[in-house]
Coordinates of C-alpha atoms in Angstrom, one line a residue:
X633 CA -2.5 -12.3 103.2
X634 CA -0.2 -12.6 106.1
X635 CA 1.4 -10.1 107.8
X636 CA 4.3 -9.8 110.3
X637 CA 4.3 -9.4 114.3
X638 CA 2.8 -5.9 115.8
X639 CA 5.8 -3.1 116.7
X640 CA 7.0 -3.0 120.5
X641 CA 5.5 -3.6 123.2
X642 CA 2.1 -3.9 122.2
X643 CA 3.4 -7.3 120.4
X644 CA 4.3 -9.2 123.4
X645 CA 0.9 -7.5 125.4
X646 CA -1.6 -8.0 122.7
X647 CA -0.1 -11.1 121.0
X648 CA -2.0 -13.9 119.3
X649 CA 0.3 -15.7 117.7
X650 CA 1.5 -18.8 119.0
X651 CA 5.6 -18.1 118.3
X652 CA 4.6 -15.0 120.5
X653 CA 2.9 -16.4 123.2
X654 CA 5.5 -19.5 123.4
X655 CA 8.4 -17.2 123.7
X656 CA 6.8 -15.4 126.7
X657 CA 5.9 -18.4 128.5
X658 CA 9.7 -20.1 127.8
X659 CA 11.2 -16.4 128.8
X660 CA 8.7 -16.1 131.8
X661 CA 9.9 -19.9 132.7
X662 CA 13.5 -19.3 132.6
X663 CA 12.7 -16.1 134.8
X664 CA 10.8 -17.8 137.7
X665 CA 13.3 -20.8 137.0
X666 CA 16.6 -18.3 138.0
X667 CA 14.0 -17.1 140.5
X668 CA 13.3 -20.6 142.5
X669 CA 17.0 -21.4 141.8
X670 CA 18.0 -18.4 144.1
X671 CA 15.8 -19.9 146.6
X672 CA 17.8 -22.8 146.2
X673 CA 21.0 -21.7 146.6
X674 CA 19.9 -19.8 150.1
X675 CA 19.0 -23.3 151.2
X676 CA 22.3 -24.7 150.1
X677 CA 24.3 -22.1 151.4
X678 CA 22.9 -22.7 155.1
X679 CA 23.1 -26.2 155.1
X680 CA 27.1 -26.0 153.7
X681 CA 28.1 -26.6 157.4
X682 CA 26.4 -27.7 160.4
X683 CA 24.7 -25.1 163.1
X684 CA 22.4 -22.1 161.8
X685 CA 24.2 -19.9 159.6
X686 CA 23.1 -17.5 157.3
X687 CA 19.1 -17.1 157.9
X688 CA 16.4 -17.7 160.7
X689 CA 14.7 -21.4 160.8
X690 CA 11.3 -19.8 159.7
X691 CA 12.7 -17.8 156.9
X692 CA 14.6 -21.1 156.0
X693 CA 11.0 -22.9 155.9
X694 CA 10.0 -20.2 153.7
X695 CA 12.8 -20.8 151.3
X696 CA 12.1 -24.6 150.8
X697 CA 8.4 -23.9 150.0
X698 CA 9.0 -21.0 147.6
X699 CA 11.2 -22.9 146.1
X700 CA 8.8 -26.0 145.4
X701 CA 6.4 -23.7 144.6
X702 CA 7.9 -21.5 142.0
X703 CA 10.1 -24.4 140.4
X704 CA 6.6 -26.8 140.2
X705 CA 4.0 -24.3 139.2
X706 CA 6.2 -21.4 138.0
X707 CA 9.4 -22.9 135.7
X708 CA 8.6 -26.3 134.6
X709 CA 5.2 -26.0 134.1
X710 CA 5.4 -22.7 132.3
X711 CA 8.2 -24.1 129.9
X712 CA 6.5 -27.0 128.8
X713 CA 2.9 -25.2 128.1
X714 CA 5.4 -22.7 126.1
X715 CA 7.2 -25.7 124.3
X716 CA 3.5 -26.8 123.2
X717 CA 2.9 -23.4 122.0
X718 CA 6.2 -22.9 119.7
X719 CA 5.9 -26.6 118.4
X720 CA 2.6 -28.4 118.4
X721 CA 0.8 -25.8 115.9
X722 CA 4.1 -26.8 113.3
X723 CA 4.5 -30.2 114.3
X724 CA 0.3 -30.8 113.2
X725 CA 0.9 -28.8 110.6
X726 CA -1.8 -26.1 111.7
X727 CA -1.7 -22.0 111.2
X728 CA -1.9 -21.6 115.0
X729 CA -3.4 -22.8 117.9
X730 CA -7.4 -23.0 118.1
X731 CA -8.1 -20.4 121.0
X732 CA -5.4 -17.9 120.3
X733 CA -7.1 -14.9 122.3
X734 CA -7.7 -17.3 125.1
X735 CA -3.9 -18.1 124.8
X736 CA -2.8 -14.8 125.5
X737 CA -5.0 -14.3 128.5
X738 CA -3.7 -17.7 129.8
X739 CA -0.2 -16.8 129.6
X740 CA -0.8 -13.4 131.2
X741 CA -2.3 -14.6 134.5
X742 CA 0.6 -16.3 135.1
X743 CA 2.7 -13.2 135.5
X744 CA 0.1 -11.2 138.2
X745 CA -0.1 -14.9 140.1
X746 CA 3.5 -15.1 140.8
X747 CA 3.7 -11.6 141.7
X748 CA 0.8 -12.2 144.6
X749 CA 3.2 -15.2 145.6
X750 CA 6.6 -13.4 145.8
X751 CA 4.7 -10.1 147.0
X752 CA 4.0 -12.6 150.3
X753 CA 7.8 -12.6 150.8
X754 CA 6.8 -8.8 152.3
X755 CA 3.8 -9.4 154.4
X756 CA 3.9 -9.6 158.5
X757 CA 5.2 -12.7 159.0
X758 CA 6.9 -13.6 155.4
X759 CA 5.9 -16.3 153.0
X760 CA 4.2 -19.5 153.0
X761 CA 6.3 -21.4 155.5
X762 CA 4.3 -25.0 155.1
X763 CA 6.2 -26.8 152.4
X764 CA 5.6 -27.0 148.6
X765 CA 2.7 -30.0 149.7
X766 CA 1.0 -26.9 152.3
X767 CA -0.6 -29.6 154.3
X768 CA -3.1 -28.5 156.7
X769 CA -3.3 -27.4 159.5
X770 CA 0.3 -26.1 159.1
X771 CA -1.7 -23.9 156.2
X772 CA -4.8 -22.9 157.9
X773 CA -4.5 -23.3 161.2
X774 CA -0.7 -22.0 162.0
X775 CA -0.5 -19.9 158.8
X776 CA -0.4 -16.2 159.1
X777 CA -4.3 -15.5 157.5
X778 CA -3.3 -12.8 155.1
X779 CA -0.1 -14.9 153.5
X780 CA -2.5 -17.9 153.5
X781 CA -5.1 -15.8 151.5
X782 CA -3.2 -13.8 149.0
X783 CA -1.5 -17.5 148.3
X784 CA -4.7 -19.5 147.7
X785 CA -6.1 -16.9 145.3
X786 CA -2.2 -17.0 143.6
X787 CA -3.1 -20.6 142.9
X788 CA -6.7 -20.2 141.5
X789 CA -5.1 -17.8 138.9
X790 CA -1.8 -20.5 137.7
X791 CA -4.6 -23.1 137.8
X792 CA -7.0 -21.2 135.5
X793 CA -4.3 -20.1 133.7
X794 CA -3.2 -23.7 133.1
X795 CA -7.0 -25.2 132.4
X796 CA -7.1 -22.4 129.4
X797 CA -3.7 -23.7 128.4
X798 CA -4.9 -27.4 127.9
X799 CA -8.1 -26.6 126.5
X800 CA -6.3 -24.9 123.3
X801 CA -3.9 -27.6 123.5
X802 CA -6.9 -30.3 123.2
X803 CA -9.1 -28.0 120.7
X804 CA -5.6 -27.9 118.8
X805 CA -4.6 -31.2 118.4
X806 CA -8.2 -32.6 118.0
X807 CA -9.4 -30.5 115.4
X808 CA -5.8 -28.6 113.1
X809 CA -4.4 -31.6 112.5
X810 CA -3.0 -31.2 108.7
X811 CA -4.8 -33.4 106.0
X812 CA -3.8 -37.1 106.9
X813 CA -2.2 -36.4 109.6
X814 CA -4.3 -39.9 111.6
X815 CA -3.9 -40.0 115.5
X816 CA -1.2 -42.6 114.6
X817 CA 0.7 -40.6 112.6
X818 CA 1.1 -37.6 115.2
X819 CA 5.0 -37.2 116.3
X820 CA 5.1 -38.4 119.9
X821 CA 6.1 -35.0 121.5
X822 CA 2.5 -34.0 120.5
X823 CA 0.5 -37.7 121.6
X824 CA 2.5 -36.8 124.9
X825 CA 0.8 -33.2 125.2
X826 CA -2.4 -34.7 124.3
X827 CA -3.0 -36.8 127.6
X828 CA -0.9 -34.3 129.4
X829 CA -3.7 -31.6 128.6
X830 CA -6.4 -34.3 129.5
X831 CA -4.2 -35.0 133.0
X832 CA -4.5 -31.3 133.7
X833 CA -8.0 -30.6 132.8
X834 CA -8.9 -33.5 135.1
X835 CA -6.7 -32.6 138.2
X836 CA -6.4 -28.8 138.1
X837 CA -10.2 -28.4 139.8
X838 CA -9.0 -31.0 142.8
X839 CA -6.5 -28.3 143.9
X840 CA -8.9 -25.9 143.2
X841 CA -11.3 -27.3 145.6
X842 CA -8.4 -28.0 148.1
X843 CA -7.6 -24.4 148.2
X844 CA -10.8 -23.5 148.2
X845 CA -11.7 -25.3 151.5
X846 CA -8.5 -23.8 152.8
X847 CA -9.9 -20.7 152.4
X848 CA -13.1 -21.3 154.1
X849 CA -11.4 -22.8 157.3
X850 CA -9.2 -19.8 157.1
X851 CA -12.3 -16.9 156.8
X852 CA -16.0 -18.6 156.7
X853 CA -15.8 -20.9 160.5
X854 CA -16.0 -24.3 158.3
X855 CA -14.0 -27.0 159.3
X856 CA -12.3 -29.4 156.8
X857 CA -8.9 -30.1 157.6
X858 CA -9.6 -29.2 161.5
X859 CA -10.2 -32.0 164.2
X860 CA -11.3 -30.0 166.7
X861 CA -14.5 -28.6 164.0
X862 CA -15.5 -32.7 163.3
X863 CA -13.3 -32.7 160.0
X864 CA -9.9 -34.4 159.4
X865 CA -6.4 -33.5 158.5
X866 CA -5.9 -36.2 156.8
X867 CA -8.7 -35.7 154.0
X868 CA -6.7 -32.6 152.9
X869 CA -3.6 -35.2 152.3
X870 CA -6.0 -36.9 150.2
X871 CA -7.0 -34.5 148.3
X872 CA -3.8 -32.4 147.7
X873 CA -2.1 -36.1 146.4
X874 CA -5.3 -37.5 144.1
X875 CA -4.1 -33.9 142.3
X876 CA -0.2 -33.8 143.4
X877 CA 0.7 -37.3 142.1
X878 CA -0.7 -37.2 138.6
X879 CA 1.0 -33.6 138.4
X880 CA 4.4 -35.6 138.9
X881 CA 3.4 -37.0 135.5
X882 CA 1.6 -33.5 133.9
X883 CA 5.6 -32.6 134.2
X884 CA 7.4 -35.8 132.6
X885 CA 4.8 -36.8 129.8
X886 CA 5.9 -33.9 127.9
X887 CA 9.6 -34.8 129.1
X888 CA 9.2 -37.8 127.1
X889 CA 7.9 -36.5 124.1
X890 CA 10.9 -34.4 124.1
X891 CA 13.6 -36.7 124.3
X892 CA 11.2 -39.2 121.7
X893 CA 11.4 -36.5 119.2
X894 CA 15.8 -35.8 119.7
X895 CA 17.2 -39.9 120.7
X896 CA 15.8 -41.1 116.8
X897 CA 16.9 -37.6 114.9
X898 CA 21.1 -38.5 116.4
X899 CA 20.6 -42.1 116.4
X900 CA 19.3 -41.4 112.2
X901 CA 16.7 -44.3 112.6
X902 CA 13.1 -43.7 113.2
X903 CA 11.4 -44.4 116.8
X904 CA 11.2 -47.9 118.0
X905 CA 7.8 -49.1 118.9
X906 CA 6.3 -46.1 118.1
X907 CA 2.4 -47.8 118.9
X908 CA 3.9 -48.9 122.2
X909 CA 5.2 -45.9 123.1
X910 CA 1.6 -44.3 122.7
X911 CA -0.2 -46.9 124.8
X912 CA 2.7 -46.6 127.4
X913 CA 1.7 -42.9 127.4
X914 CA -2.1 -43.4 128.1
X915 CA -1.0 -46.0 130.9
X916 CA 1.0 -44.2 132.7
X917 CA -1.5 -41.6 132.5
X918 CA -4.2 -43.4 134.2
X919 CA -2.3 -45.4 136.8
X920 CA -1.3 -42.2 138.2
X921 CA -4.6 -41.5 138.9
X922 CA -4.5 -44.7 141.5
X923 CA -1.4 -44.7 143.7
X924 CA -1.7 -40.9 145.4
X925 CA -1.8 -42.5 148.7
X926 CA 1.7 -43.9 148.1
X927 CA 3.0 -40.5 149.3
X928 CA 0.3 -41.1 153.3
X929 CA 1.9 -44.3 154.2
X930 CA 2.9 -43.5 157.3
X931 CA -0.1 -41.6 157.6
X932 CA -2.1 -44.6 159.2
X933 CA -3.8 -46.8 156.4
X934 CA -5.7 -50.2 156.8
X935 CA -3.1 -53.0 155.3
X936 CA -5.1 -54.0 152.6
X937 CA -5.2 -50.1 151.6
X938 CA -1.3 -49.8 151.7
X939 CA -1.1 -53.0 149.9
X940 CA -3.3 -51.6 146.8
X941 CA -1.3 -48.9 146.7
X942 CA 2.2 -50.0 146.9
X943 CA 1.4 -52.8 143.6
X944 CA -0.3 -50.3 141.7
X945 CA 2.6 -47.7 142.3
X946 CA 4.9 -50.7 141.1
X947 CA 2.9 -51.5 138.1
X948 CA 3.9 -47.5 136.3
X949 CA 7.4 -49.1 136.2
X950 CA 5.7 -51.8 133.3
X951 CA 5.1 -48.9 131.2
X952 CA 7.5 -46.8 131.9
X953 CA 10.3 -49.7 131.4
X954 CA 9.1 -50.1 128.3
X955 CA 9.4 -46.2 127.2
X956 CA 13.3 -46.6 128.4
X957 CA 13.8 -50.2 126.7
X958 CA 12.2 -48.3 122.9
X959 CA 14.7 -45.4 123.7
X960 CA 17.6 -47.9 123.8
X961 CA 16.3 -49.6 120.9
X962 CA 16.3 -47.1 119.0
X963 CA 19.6 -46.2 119.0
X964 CA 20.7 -49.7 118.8
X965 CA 23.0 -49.8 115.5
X966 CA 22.2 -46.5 115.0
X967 CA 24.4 -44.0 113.9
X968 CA 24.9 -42.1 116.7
X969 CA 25.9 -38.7 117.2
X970 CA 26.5 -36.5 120.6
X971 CA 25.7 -33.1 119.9
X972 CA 24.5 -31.2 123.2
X973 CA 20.8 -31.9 122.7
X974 CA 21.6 -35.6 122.3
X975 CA 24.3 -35.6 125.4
X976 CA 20.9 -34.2 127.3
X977 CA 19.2 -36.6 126.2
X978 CA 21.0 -39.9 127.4
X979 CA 21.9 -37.9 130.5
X980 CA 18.1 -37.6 131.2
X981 CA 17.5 -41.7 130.1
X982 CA 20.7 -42.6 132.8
X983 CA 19.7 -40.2 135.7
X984 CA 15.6 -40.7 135.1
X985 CA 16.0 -44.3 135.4
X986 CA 18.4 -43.7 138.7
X987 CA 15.4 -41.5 139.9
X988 CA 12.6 -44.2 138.6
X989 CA 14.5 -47.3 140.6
X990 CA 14.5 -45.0 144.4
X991 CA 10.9 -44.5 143.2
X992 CA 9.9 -48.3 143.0
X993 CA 12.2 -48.5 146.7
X994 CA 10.1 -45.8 147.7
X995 CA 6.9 -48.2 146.3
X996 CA 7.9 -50.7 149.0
X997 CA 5.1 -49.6 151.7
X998 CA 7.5 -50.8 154.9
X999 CA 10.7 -49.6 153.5
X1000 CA 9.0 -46.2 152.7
X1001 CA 8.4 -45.9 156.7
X1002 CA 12.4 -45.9 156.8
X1003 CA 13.1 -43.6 153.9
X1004 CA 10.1 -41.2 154.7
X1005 CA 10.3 -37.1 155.0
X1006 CA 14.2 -37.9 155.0
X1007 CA 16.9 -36.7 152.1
X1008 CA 16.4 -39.9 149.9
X1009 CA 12.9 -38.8 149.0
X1010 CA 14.7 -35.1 148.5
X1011 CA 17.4 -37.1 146.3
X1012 CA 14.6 -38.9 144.3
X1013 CA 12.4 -36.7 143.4
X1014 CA 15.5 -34.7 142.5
X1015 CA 16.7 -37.6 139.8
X1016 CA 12.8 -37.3 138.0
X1017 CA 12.2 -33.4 138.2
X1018 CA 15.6 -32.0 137.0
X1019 CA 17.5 -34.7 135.6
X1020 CA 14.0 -35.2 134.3
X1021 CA 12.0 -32.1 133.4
X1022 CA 15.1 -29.6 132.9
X1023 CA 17.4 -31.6 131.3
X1024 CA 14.5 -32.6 128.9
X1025 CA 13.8 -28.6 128.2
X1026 CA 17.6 -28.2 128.5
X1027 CA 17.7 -31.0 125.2
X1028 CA 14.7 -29.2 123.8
X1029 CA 16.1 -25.4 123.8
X1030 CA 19.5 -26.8 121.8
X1031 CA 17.3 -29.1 119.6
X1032 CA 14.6 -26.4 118.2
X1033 CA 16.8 -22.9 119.3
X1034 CA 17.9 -23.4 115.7
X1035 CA 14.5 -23.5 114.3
X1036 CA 13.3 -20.4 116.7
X1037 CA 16.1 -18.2 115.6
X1038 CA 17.7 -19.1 112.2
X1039 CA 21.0 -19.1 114.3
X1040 CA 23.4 -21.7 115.1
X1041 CA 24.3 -22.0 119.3
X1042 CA 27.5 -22.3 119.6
X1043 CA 28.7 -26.1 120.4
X1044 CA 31.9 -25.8 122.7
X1045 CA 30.0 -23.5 124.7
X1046 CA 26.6 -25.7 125.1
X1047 CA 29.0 -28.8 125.6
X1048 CA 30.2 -26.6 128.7
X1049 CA 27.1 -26.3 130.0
X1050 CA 26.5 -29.8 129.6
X1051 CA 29.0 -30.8 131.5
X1052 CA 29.2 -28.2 134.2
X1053 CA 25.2 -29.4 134.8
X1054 CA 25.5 -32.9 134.4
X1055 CA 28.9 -32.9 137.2
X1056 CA 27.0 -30.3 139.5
X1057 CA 23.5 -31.9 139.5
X1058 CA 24.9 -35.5 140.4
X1059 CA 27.1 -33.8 143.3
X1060 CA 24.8 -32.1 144.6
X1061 CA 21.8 -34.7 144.6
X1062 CA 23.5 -38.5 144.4
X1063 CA 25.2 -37.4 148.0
X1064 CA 21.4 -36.8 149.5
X1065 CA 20.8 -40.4 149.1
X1066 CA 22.8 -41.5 151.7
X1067 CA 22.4 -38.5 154.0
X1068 CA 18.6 -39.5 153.3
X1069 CA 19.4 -43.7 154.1
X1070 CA 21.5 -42.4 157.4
X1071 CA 18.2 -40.5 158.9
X1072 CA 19.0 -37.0 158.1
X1073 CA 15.5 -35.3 157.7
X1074 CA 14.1 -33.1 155.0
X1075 CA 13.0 -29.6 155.7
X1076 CA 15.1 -29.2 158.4
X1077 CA 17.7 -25.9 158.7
X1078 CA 20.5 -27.8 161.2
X1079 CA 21.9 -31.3 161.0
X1080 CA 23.8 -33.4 162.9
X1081 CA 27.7 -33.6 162.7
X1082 CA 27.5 -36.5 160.5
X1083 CA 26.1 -35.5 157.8
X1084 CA 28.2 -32.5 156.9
X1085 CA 30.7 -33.6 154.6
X1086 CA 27.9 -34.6 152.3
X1087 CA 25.9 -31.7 152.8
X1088 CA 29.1 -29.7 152.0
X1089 CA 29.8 -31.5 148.6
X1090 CA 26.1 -31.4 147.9
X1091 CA 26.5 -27.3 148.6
X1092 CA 29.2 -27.2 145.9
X1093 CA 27.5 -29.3 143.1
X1094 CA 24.5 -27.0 143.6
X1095 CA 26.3 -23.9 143.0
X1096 CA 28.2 -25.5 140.4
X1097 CA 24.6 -26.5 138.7
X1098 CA 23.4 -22.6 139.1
X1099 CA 26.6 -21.4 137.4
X1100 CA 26.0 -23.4 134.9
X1101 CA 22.2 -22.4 134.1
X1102 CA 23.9 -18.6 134.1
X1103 CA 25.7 -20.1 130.9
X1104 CA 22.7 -21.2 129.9
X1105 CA 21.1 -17.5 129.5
X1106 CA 24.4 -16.5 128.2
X1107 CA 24.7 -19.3 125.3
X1108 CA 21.2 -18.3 124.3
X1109 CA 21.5 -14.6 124.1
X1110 CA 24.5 -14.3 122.3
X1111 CA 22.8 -17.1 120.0
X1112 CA 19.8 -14.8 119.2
X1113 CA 22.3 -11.8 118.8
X1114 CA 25.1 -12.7 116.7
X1115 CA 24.9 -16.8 116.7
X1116 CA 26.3 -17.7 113.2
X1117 CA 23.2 -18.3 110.2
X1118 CA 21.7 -21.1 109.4
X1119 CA 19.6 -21.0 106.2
X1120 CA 19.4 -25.2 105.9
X1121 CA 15.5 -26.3 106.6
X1122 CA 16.9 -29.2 108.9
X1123 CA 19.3 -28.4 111.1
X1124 CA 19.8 -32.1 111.9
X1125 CA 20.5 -34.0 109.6
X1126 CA 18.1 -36.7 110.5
X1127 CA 15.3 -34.7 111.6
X1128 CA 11.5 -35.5 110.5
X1129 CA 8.5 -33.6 111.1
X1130 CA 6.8 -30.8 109.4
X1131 CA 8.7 -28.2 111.5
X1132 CA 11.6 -29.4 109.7
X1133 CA 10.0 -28.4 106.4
X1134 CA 9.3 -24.6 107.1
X1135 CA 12.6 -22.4 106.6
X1136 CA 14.9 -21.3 109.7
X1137 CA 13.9 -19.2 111.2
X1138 CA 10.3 -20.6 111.3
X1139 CA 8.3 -18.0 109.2
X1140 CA 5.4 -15.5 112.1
X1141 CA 2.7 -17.6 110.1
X1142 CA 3.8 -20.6 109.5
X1143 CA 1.2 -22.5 107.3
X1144 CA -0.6 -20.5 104.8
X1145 CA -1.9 -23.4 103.3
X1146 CA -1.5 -26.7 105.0
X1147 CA 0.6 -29.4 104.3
X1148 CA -0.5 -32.9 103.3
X1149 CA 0.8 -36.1 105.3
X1150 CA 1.2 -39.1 103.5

């Protein structure tokens, strides 16, 4: 016989329901995502005008790598693992997820791991200062040992947290799939977490081992990543990357489930090439296993070495092209409509393809010797994590917040935000790329005269793009609050999916007995 949620705050501490736990890990996400934006907006403020400003060059360095840090590991991360939770257990048409006390422990590591982080911000010498990449020996050798230490064992805990996460995720969709629900009949947003999970499982004990060896240069007189000790900077490059790069797509695979779920429900036609679209998944998945050293170019790499790794870098655009082209095709002659999860949408296919062509530039291994460690690569990786990752959760929050809560958002507002983000995020980043072409370095607190009308426009699109996420919270909570009812099963009108077939909002257990899919 079901029964409803536990009373106060032993819910949210004890929870194992997977509505629960995915509501803390959004919540916790948006937290550490205002969190890493403030971070942001320090280093914006700074670099408004030329000459040091506001805050010391080391505390400056601080800022950048908190801010990688917390945005990588702490926001987007944590939003998509709590998208999984709320939607893959209705999308497969199963009670819950298959580990559910192992998914409350999961989600509460990450809380006592980002604490250790930010509690560095207070220790002699302040907070990691080496970039979000922590390449050694600026980690080990120049770090201050206690900061080093208490950061290392912050990133065992996110990383066990996040091998617990997958493992549900896999047990999940591998074994609760609702009767005749085939492999081929999964909705893509789910296929996408799938290989995600797989991604993480694989990489997660890479940076384990990384920070591990950290640790044992720091404290136990090995030497890894020090010259002078017989071992090489340059392996710890390799191993942070054979983890970083595939991490760059442990963030969009999910991304693009998102947006293949919302571009068919507003276009009203079903998903073009849905087989393709799977393989293209799985491709992408295990190229990105091969082209880490794309990022050590100008490390110092035999030719034949640099060549390897430029074509296969090049060949995740096949793949990935044809992702964009089934997007397209599937709202050509459709009927189209642009509420805000749908203007999300086609703002993440325009500005994630801007962000995928200065990635094949970036490919080219001579050009990248021009473009390196300068604001273009700031600018591109911008284009694929925000106008790829956040605009994708931003889509997802309108498209499901529905579903969640039984209330409507309201439109004009979320069309506000829309725009407000859409206007700040290209000022602030599309300006970069040719600070980043003229030579103006990344990291850096001070600039040259040059550069500081862009750098002031970029200032003002990024507090414009922090306003806006302010609106965000706002839209939300007066949603959940007093947004107006809606009883209708599908909020969209072409929506499919089993979620779509529970009532709004989506019922604490949501499959008594499970559906059949025919």
């Amino acid at each position: 016989m079901a029964h409803g949620p536990a009373k106060g705050i032993r819910r949210w501490l004890y929870t194992t329901n997977h509505k629960d736990i995915g509501s803390l890990y959004l919540w916790f996400s948006f937290a550490m995502f205002i969190l890493g934006g403030a971070f942001a907006m320090i280093i914006r403020a700074e670099l408004f005008q030329p000459g040091m400003q506001l805050v010391e060059p080391e505390f400056f360095n601080q800022m950048t790598t908190m801010h990688g840090l917390v945005m990588v590991f702490g926001a987007i991360m944590p939003a998509f693992v709590g998208l999984a939770n709320w939607m893959i257990p209705m999308m497969i048409g199963a009670p819950d997820m298959a580990l559910p006390r192992m998914n409350n422990l999961s989600f509460w590591l990450l809380p006592p791991a980002f604490l250790m982080l930010a509690a560095t911000l207070f220790t002699e010498g302040g907070a990691p200062q080496a970039g979000w990449t922590f390449y050694a020996p600026l980690s080990t050798t120049y770090a201050n040992p206690l900061t080093a230490t208490i950061f290392i064992f912050a990133v065992h805990t996110m990383g066990a947290s996040s091998i617990m996460g997958s493992i549900n995720i896999i047990a999940t969709i591998l074994n609760m799939r609702a009767p005749g629900m085939s492999y081929m009949k999964m909705p893509l947003f789910v296929w996408t977490w799938l290989i995600t999970a797989f991604l993480l499982v694989a990489v997660m004990p890479v940076l384990a081992g990384a920070v591990t060896m950290m640790l044992m240069d720091i404290h136990g007189g090995t030497s890894f990543f020090d010259a002078a000790g017989g071992g090489d900077p340059v392996l710890f490059q390799h191993v942070f990357w054979f983890f970083g790069h595939p991490e760059v797509y442990i963030i969009i695979l999910p991304a693009f489930g998102v947006i293949s779920q919302i571009i068919p429900t507003f276009s009203r036609k079903p998903l073009f090439g849905y087989s393709s679209m799977v393989y293209a998944t799985a491709s992408i998945a295990l190229l990105s296993f091969i082209v880490w050293a794309h990022h050590m170019f100008t490390v110092g790499m035999p030719l034949a070495g640099e060549l390897f790794f430029m074509y296969a870098t090049m060949l995740i655009a096949v793949p990935t092209g044809v992702k964009v082209f089934n997007w397209i095709a599937t709202m050509f002659k459709g009927s189209i409509t642009f509420e805000t999860p749908m203007l999300f949408s086609l703002a993440f296919l325009v500005l994630f393809t801007i962000g995928g062509f200065t990635g094949v530039m970036l490919s080219i291994a001579p050009a990248d010797f021009q473009y390196h460690d300068s604001y273009f690569v700031v600018a591109h990786f911008h284009y694929v994590m925000v106008a790829g990752a956040v605009f994708s959760m931003s889509a997802a929050v309108y498209y499901w917040l529905p579903k969640w809560t039984g209330r409507m958002y309201s439109e004009p507002l979320a069309q506000v935000h829309f725009w407000t983000s859409f206007i700040g995020f290209n000022l602030t980043f599309f300006p970069q790329h040719f600070v980043g072409l003229a030579g103006m370095p990344r990291r850096y607190s001070d600039y040259a005269l040059q550069f500081a009308d862009y750098n002031m426009i970029s200032s003002c699109g990024a507090f414009l793009y922090g306003i806006s996420q302010i609106l965000f919270l706002v839209i939300i909570i007066l949603t959940i609050k007093g947004g107006k009812k809606t009883t209708a099963d599908k909020t969209w009108e072409g929506a499919e999916g089993l979620e779509w077939t529970v009532p709004s909002p989506a019922p604490y257990h949501t499959f008594s007995t499970p559906p059949t899919v025919k």
